[in-house]
Amino acid sequence: MMFDLSVRGHHPSYIQYLIQYWDKNTLPGRLDIVVSQRFVVEHADVLEYADRCSSKNIQFVPISAAEEALLSSRKSRLKRAFRFFQEWQILCRYAKALKATHCLVLYFDTYQIPLLFGLTAPCSFSGIYFRPTFHYDRLTLARSSEGDRLQKWREIFSISRVLKHPQLKMLFCLDPFAVDFVKKRYKTDRICHLPDPILPIAAEKNCSQSLKKQLQIEEKRTVFLMFGSLTERKGIYQLLEAIASLSDEWCDRLCLLLVGESRISQQIDEKIAKISQIKPIQAIARYQFIPDSEIPDYFQISDVILAPYQRHVGMSGILLWAAAANKPILSSDYGLMGEMVDRYGLGLTVDSSIPEEIAKGLMECLSQPASSLGDRAKMKHFVEQNSVHRFTQTIFNSLKDI
């Protein structure tokens, strides 16, 4: 059984890749995928893909509308903790009803708290651990506060207990540095690095040029793309402040392309309107969900990819999309993202909490051809290390003896 109540981010593509592997390798047994009602509505294409598979032992099992309605909100720490216990109860209920022999939890982070309280499952389980931070003080340019240090020891205590849980088969983690830390500290083989999967980008040149024309991007402009969920934590306000501080000469050469859903689109537009009154920038926004099939075109028409995230924890698919498109990234230097950009020559890193530092990064990108930023050979290696095949093989090879 796979269990995943998330809807956005990596989750739909992860599920589709795992279904694809299961079908292609004609694995025995049955694969039940327990998801939310929202997933069924918003990702009907993934369900249709499963229906087209030759294997008839794959089925999606949405939780009931009543179960989904009863889930606590995430608006406070207490409510979030309560929700984690609710979700674990749902996982156990479906594992028991479906007679699962093993459960792969596609977002494991939230279930560490129930496990710390000694809760068990009807079967053995594995999970994908997305957001460890206990090793961030060892990464380059890490700036840790008292709160960060407290969080580190909470996580170390939690992971030490979870690794001893008798039903845990394997903990997969997207952060290779966290895996190294845990293996050395606990001398365990119950954790392994999981590649963050990306398919090779095969954007149609005609489609890309058509999109550029449709967006009315001016030819003289260097296109800076910010893609995905456009929220405060992605650094959009710091970015706009940085752009506002640039001289007219730099602004005249810049096109800001914002693509993705946003609950703060009105505030963003208001700030852009104020900047546009005094600076000759071009700013284009598409506040909408972009299906995977259309994403490559946005990266192909861009020169530099923006990721000035604010103290982002964990991996980001933006790094992979940028590398697969051979486009340099202007990223935060914090945590895993900063480390990956530096190690794999993916572009430039700056202290994204300081608009002046972002502005310096923008000017560096504008002062030279984008092709000279980053290391294309390292980018290619980075993408190869995170292939879909490596992702699916890592998971199923680890679970083959179950």
Coordinates of C-alpha atoms in Angstrom, one line a residue:
M1 CA 0.0 0.0 0.0
M2 CA 1.1 3.6 -0.7
F3 CA -0.3 6.3 1.5
D4 CA -0.3 10.0 0.6
L5 CA -2.8 12.6 1.5
S6 CA -0.8 15.4 -0.1
V7 CA -2.0 17.0 -3.4
R8 CA 0.6 19.5 -4.5
G9 CA 4.4 19.4 -5.0
H10 CA 6.3 16.2 -5.8
H11 CA 3.5 13.8 -4.9
P12 CA 1.5 13.2 -8.1
S13 CA 4.6 12.6 -10.2
Y14 CA 6.1 10.3 -7.6
I15 CA 3.0 8.2 -7.6
Q16 CA 2.9 8.0 -11.4
Y17 CA 6.6 7.0 -11.6
L18 CA 6.1 4.2 -9.0
I19 CA 3.0 3.0 -10.9
Q20 CA 5.0 3.0 -14.1
Y21 CA 7.8 0.9 -12.6
W22 CA 5.3 -1.6 -11.0
D23 CA 3.5 -2.0 -14.4
K24 CA 6.7 -2.2 -16.5
N25 CA 8.3 -4.8 -14.3
T26 CA 5.0 -6.8 -13.8
L27 CA 5.5 -7.0 -10.1
P28 CA 3.4 -9.6 -8.3
G29 CA 0.8 -8.9 -5.6
R30 CA -1.4 -5.8 -5.5
L31 CA -0.7 -2.1 -5.3
D32 CA -3.2 0.0 -3.4
I33 CA -2.7 3.7 -3.4
V34 CA -4.6 5.5 -0.7
V35 CA -5.1 9.2 -1.5
S36 CA -7.4 12.1 -0.6
Q37 CA -10.6 13.0 -2.4
R38 CA -8.9 16.2 -3.7
F39 CA -6.2 14.1 -5.3
V40 CA -8.8 12.2 -7.3
V41 CA -10.3 15.4 -8.6
E42 CA -7.1 17.4 -9.2
H43 CA -5.0 14.6 -10.6
A44 CA -7.4 12.6 -12.7
D45 CA -4.6 12.2 -15.2
V46 CA -2.6 10.0 -12.8
L47 CA -5.6 7.8 -12.2
E48 CA -6.2 7.6 -15.9
Y49 CA -2.6 6.6 -16.4
A50 CA -3.1 3.7 -13.9
D51 CA -6.2 2.6 -15.7
R52 CA -4.2 2.3 -19.0
C53 CA -1.6 0.1 -17.4
S54 CA -1.5 -3.5 -18.5
S55 CA -1.2 -4.6 -14.9
K56 CA -4.7 -4.9 -13.4
N57 CA -3.4 -5.2 -9.8
I58 CA -3.1 -1.4 -9.3
Q59 CA -6.0 0.5 -7.7
F60 CA -6.5 4.0 -6.2
V61 CA -8.4 4.0 -2.9
P62 CA -9.6 7.5 -1.9
I63 CA -10.4 8.1 1.7
S64 CA -14.0 8.9 2.4
A65 CA -15.3 12.5 2.2
A66 CA -16.3 12.2 5.9
E67 CA -12.8 11.2 6.9
E68 CA -11.3 14.1 4.9
A69 CA -13.8 16.6 6.4
L70 CA -12.9 15.6 10.0
L71 CA -9.2 16.3 9.5
S72 CA -7.9 19.1 11.7
S73 CA -6.6 22.3 10.2
R74 CA -2.9 23.1 10.1
K75 CA -3.3 26.7 11.5
S76 CA -1.6 26.1 14.8
R77 CA 1.1 23.7 16.0
L78 CA -1.4 22.0 18.3
K79 CA -3.9 21.5 15.5
R80 CA -1.1 20.2 13.2
A81 CA 0.0 17.7 15.8
F82 CA -3.6 16.5 16.3
R83 CA -3.9 16.1 12.5
F84 CA -0.8 13.9 12.4
F85 CA -2.4 11.4 14.8
Q86 CA -5.7 11.6 12.7
E87 CA -3.8 10.8 9.5
W88 CA -1.9 7.9 11.2
Q89 CA -5.2 6.4 12.3
I90 CA -6.5 6.6 8.7
L91 CA -3.3 5.0 7.4
C92 CA -3.8 2.1 9.9
R93 CA -7.5 1.8 9.1
Y94 CA -6.9 1.4 5.4
A95 CA -3.8 -0.9 5.8
K96 CA -6.0 -3.2 7.9
A97 CA -9.0 -3.1 5.6
L98 CA -6.8 -3.7 2.5
K99 CA -4.8 -6.4 4.2
A100 CA -1.6 -4.6 3.3
T101 CA 1.7 -6.5 3.9
H102 CA 3.7 -3.2 3.7
C103 CA 3.0 0.5 3.6
L104 CA 5.1 3.1 1.8
V105 CA 4.4 6.5 3.3
L106 CA 5.2 9.1 0.6
Y107 CA 5.5 12.0 3.1
F108 CA 6.9 10.5 6.3
D109 CA 7.9 13.7 8.2
T110 CA 4.5 14.3 9.8
Y111 CA 4.2 10.8 11.3
Q112 CA 7.3 10.8 13.5
I113 CA 5.3 12.3 16.3
P114 CA 2.7 9.4 16.5
L115 CA 5.6 6.9 16.3
L116 CA 7.4 8.7 19.2
F117 CA 4.3 7.9 21.3
G118 CA 4.7 4.2 20.5
L119 CA 1.9 3.8 17.9
T120 CA 2.2 0.9 15.6
A121 CA 0.7 -0.1 12.2
P122 CA -1.1 -3.2 11.0
C123 CA 2.0 -4.0 8.8
S124 CA 5.6 -3.0 8.3
F125 CA 6.2 0.4 6.8
S126 CA 8.8 2.6 5.0
G127 CA 8.7 6.3 4.3
I128 CA 10.2 9.3 2.4
Y129 CA 11.8 11.8 4.8
F130 CA 11.8 15.2 3.1
R131 CA 12.8 17.9 5.5
P132 CA 15.6 17.0 8.0
T133 CA 17.5 20.0 9.4
F134 CA 19.6 18.4 12.2
H135 CA 22.7 18.7 10.1
Y136 CA 22.2 22.2 8.7
D137 CA 24.9 23.7 10.9
R138 CA 27.4 21.5 9.0
L139 CA 26.4 22.8 5.6
T140 CA 28.2 25.7 4.0
L141 CA 27.0 29.2 4.9
A142 CA 24.5 27.9 7.4
R143 CA 23.3 30.6 9.9
S144 CA 21.7 29.0 12.9
S145 CA 19.7 30.6 15.7
E146 CA 18.9 29.4 19.2
G147 CA 15.6 28.1 17.8
D148 CA 17.5 26.2 15.0
R149 CA 19.7 24.5 17.6
L150 CA 16.6 23.5 19.7
Q151 CA 15.0 22.1 16.5
K152 CA 18.1 20.1 15.7
W153 CA 18.1 18.3 19.0
R154 CA 14.3 17.6 18.7
E155 CA 14.9 16.1 15.3
I156 CA 17.9 14.1 16.5
F157 CA 15.9 12.6 19.4
S158 CA 13.0 11.9 17.0
I159 CA 15.0 10.2 14.3
S160 CA 16.9 8.1 16.9
R161 CA 13.6 6.7 18.2
V162 CA 12.0 6.2 14.8
L163 CA 15.0 4.2 13.5
K164 CA 14.5 1.8 16.4
H165 CA 10.8 1.2 15.6
P166 CA 10.4 -2.6 15.0
Q167 CA 8.1 -2.1 12.0
L168 CA 10.3 0.3 10.1
K169 CA 11.8 -1.3 7.0
M170 CA 13.5 1.7 5.3
L171 CA 13.7 5.4 5.6
F172 CA 14.3 7.1 2.3
C173 CA 15.7 10.6 2.4
L174 CA 16.1 13.2 -0.4
D175 CA 19.0 14.8 1.4
P176 CA 22.3 12.8 0.9
F177 CA 24.1 14.9 3.6
A178 CA 21.4 14.0 6.2
V179 CA 21.8 10.3 5.3
D180 CA 25.5 10.4 5.8
F181 CA 25.0 12.1 9.2
V182 CA 22.5 9.5 10.4
K183 CA 24.5 6.5 9.1
K184 CA 27.7 7.7 10.9
R185 CA 25.9 8.7 14.1
Y186 CA 23.7 5.6 14.5
K187 CA 25.6 2.9 12.5
T188 CA 22.3 2.0 10.8
D189 CA 21.4 0.6 7.3
R190 CA 17.7 1.6 7.8
I191 CA 18.2 4.9 5.9
C192 CA 19.3 5.5 2.4
H193 CA 19.5 8.4 -0.1
L194 CA 16.6 8.7 -2.5
P195 CA 17.1 10.6 -5.8
D196 CA 14.6 13.4 -6.4
P197 CA 13.3 12.3 -9.8
I198 CA 13.3 14.4 -13.0
L199 CA 12.5 13.4 -16.6
P200 CA 14.8 14.8 -19.4
I201 CA 13.3 18.0 -20.8
A202 CA 12.3 17.7 -24.4
A203 CA 10.6 21.0 -25.0
E204 CA 9.5 21.7 -28.5
K205 CA 11.4 24.8 -29.8
N206 CA 8.4 26.0 -31.8
C207 CA 6.2 25.7 -28.7
S208 CA 8.7 27.6 -26.6
Q209 CA 8.9 30.4 -29.2
S210 CA 5.2 30.5 -29.5
L211 CA 4.9 30.9 -25.7
K212 CA 7.4 33.7 -25.7
K213 CA 5.5 35.5 -28.4
Q214 CA 2.2 34.9 -26.6
L215 CA 3.6 36.3 -23.3
Q216 CA 4.9 39.3 -25.3
I217 CA 8.4 39.1 -23.9
E218 CA 10.5 41.9 -25.3
E219 CA 13.6 40.6 -27.2
K220 CA 16.1 42.9 -25.4
R221 CA 15.2 41.4 -22.0
T222 CA 16.9 38.8 -19.9
V223 CA 14.1 36.6 -18.6
F224 CA 14.2 35.8 -14.9
L225 CA 11.6 33.0 -14.1
M226 CA 10.1 32.4 -10.7
F227 CA 8.1 29.3 -10.9
G228 CA 5.8 27.3 -8.6
S229 CA 3.8 28.3 -5.6
L230 CA 4.3 32.1 -5.3
T231 CA 4.3 32.7 -1.6
E232 CA 6.1 34.9 1.0
R233 CA 8.4 32.0 1.9
K234 CA 9.6 31.8 -1.7
G235 CA 11.1 35.2 -1.3
I236 CA 8.9 37.1 -3.7
Y237 CA 8.8 40.3 -1.6
Q238 CA 12.6 40.4 -1.0
L239 CA 13.0 39.8 -4.8
L240 CA 10.7 42.8 -5.7
E241 CA 12.5 45.0 -3.2
A242 CA 15.8 44.0 -4.8
I243 CA 14.5 44.8 -8.3
A244 CA 13.2 48.2 -7.1
S245 CA 16.8 49.1 -5.9
L246 CA 18.4 48.4 -9.3
S247 CA 19.3 51.3 -11.6
D248 CA 17.2 52.1 -14.6
E249 CA 19.9 50.7 -16.8
W250 CA 19.7 47.3 -15.2
C251 CA 15.9 47.3 -15.0
D252 CA 15.7 48.1 -18.7
R253 CA 17.3 44.8 -19.5
L254 CA 15.2 42.7 -17.1
C255 CA 12.0 40.7 -17.6
L256 CA 10.4 39.2 -14.5
L257 CA 8.3 36.2 -15.3
L258 CA 6.1 34.8 -12.5
V259 CA 4.4 31.5 -13.2
G260 CA 2.3 29.5 -10.7
E261 CA -0.5 29.6 -8.2
S262 CA -0.6 32.4 -5.6
R263 CA -2.8 33.3 -2.7
I264 CA -1.1 36.7 -2.5
S265 CA -1.3 37.6 -6.2
Q266 CA -3.1 40.9 -5.5
Q267 CA -0.3 42.0 -3.1
I268 CA 2.3 41.0 -5.7
D269 CA 0.6 42.9 -8.5
E270 CA 0.3 46.0 -6.3
K271 CA 4.0 46.0 -5.6
I272 CA 4.9 45.4 -9.2
A273 CA 2.6 48.3 -10.3
K274 CA 4.5 50.6 -7.9
I275 CA 7.9 49.5 -9.2
S276 CA 6.8 49.8 -12.8
Q277 CA 5.8 53.5 -12.3
I278 CA 9.4 54.4 -11.5
K279 CA 11.5 51.6 -13.1
P280 CA 11.5 50.4 -16.8
I281 CA 11.1 46.7 -16.0
Q282 CA 8.9 44.2 -17.8
A283 CA 6.9 42.0 -15.5
I284 CA 4.6 39.2 -16.6
A285 CA 2.5 37.0 -14.3
R286 CA 0.5 33.8 -14.9
Y287 CA -1.1 32.9 -11.6
Q288 CA -2.3 29.4 -12.5
F289 CA -1.5 25.7 -12.0
I290 CA 0.8 24.6 -14.8
P291 CA 0.6 20.9 -15.8
D292 CA 3.9 19.0 -16.1
S293 CA 3.7 18.7 -19.9
E294 CA 3.8 22.6 -20.2
I295 CA 6.5 23.3 -17.6
P296 CA 9.5 22.7 -19.9
D297 CA 8.5 25.5 -22.2
Y298 CA 8.6 28.1 -19.4
F299 CA 12.1 27.0 -18.5
Q300 CA 13.3 27.0 -22.2
I301 CA 12.2 30.7 -22.8
S302 CA 13.9 31.8 -19.6
D303 CA 17.5 32.8 -19.1
V304 CA 17.9 32.6 -15.3
I305 CA 15.7 30.7 -12.8
L306 CA 15.0 32.4 -9.5
A307 CA 14.8 30.6 -6.1
P308 CA 15.4 33.3 -3.4
Y309 CA 13.6 31.1 -0.9
Q310 CA 13.5 32.2 2.8
R311 CA 15.2 29.6 5.0
H312 CA 13.8 26.8 2.9
V313 CA 14.2 23.3 4.3
G314 CA 14.8 20.3 2.1
M315 CA 15.2 19.8 -1.6
S316 CA 13.4 21.7 -4.4
G317 CA 12.3 20.4 -7.7
I318 CA 13.1 23.8 -9.2
L319 CA 16.8 23.0 -9.0
L320 CA 16.2 19.9 -11.1
W321 CA 13.9 21.6 -13.7
A322 CA 16.5 24.3 -14.1
A323 CA 19.4 21.9 -14.5
A324 CA 17.5 19.7 -16.9
A325 CA 16.8 22.8 -19.0
N326 CA 20.5 23.9 -18.8
K327 CA 19.5 27.1 -17.1
P328 CA 21.5 28.7 -14.3
I329 CA 19.7 29.4 -11.0
L330 CA 19.9 32.3 -8.6
S331 CA 19.3 30.6 -5.3
S332 CA 19.3 31.1 -1.6
D333 CA 22.5 30.0 0.0
Y334 CA 20.7 28.4 3.0
G335 CA 20.6 24.7 3.8
L336 CA 20.4 21.9 1.3
M337 CA 19.4 24.1 -1.6
G338 CA 22.5 26.3 -1.2
E339 CA 24.7 23.3 -0.8
M340 CA 23.4 21.6 -4.0
V341 CA 23.7 24.8 -6.1
D342 CA 27.3 25.2 -5.0
R343 CA 28.4 21.5 -5.3
Y344 CA 26.8 20.9 -8.6
G345 CA 27.6 24.3 -10.3
L346 CA 23.9 25.0 -10.8
G347 CA 24.4 28.8 -10.7
L348 CA 24.7 31.5 -8.0
T349 CA 23.8 31.6 -4.3
V350 CA 23.1 34.7 -2.2
D351 CA 21.8 35.5 1.2
S352 CA 18.2 35.8 0.1
S353 CA 17.1 37.3 3.4
I354 CA 18.9 40.5 2.3
P355 CA 17.4 42.3 -0.8
E356 CA 20.7 44.0 -1.5
E357 CA 22.4 40.6 -1.9
I358 CA 19.7 39.5 -4.3
A359 CA 20.2 42.7 -6.2
K360 CA 23.9 42.0 -6.5
G361 CA 23.1 38.5 -7.8
L362 CA 20.7 40.0 -10.4
M363 CA 23.3 42.4 -11.6
E364 CA 25.9 39.6 -11.9
C365 CA 23.4 37.6 -14.0
L366 CA 22.7 40.6 -16.2
S367 CA 26.3 41.5 -16.7
Q368 CA 27.3 38.3 -18.5
P369 CA 25.7 35.7 -20.8
A370 CA 23.5 33.2 -19.0
S371 CA 25.5 30.5 -20.7
S372 CA 28.6 31.5 -18.7
L373 CA 26.8 31.0 -15.4
G374 CA 27.0 27.6 -13.8
D375 CA 28.7 24.4 -14.9
R376 CA 26.8 22.6 -17.7
A377 CA 28.7 19.3 -17.2
K378 CA 27.9 19.3 -13.5
M379 CA 24.3 20.2 -14.2
K380 CA 24.0 17.2 -16.5
H381 CA 25.6 14.9 -13.9
F382 CA 23.1 16.3 -11.3
V383 CA 20.2 15.4 -13.5
E384 CA 21.5 11.9 -14.3
Q385 CA 21.9 11.3 -10.5
N386 CA 18.3 12.1 -10.1
S387 CA 16.7 10.1 -12.9
V388 CA 13.3 8.6 -12.6
H389 CA 14.8 5.1 -13.0
R390 CA 17.2 5.7 -10.0
F391 CA 14.3 6.9 -7.9
T392 CA 12.0 4.0 -8.6
Q393 CA 14.7 1.4 -8.5
T394 CA 16.0 2.6 -5.1
I395 CA 12.5 2.2 -3.6
F396 CA 11.6 -1.1 -5.1
N397 CA 15.0 -2.7 -4.6
S398 CA 14.9 -1.8 -0.9
L399 CA 11.5 -3.4 -0.5
K400 CA 11.9 -6.4 -2.8
D401 CA 12.3 -8.9 0.1
I402 CA 9.0 -7.9 1.8

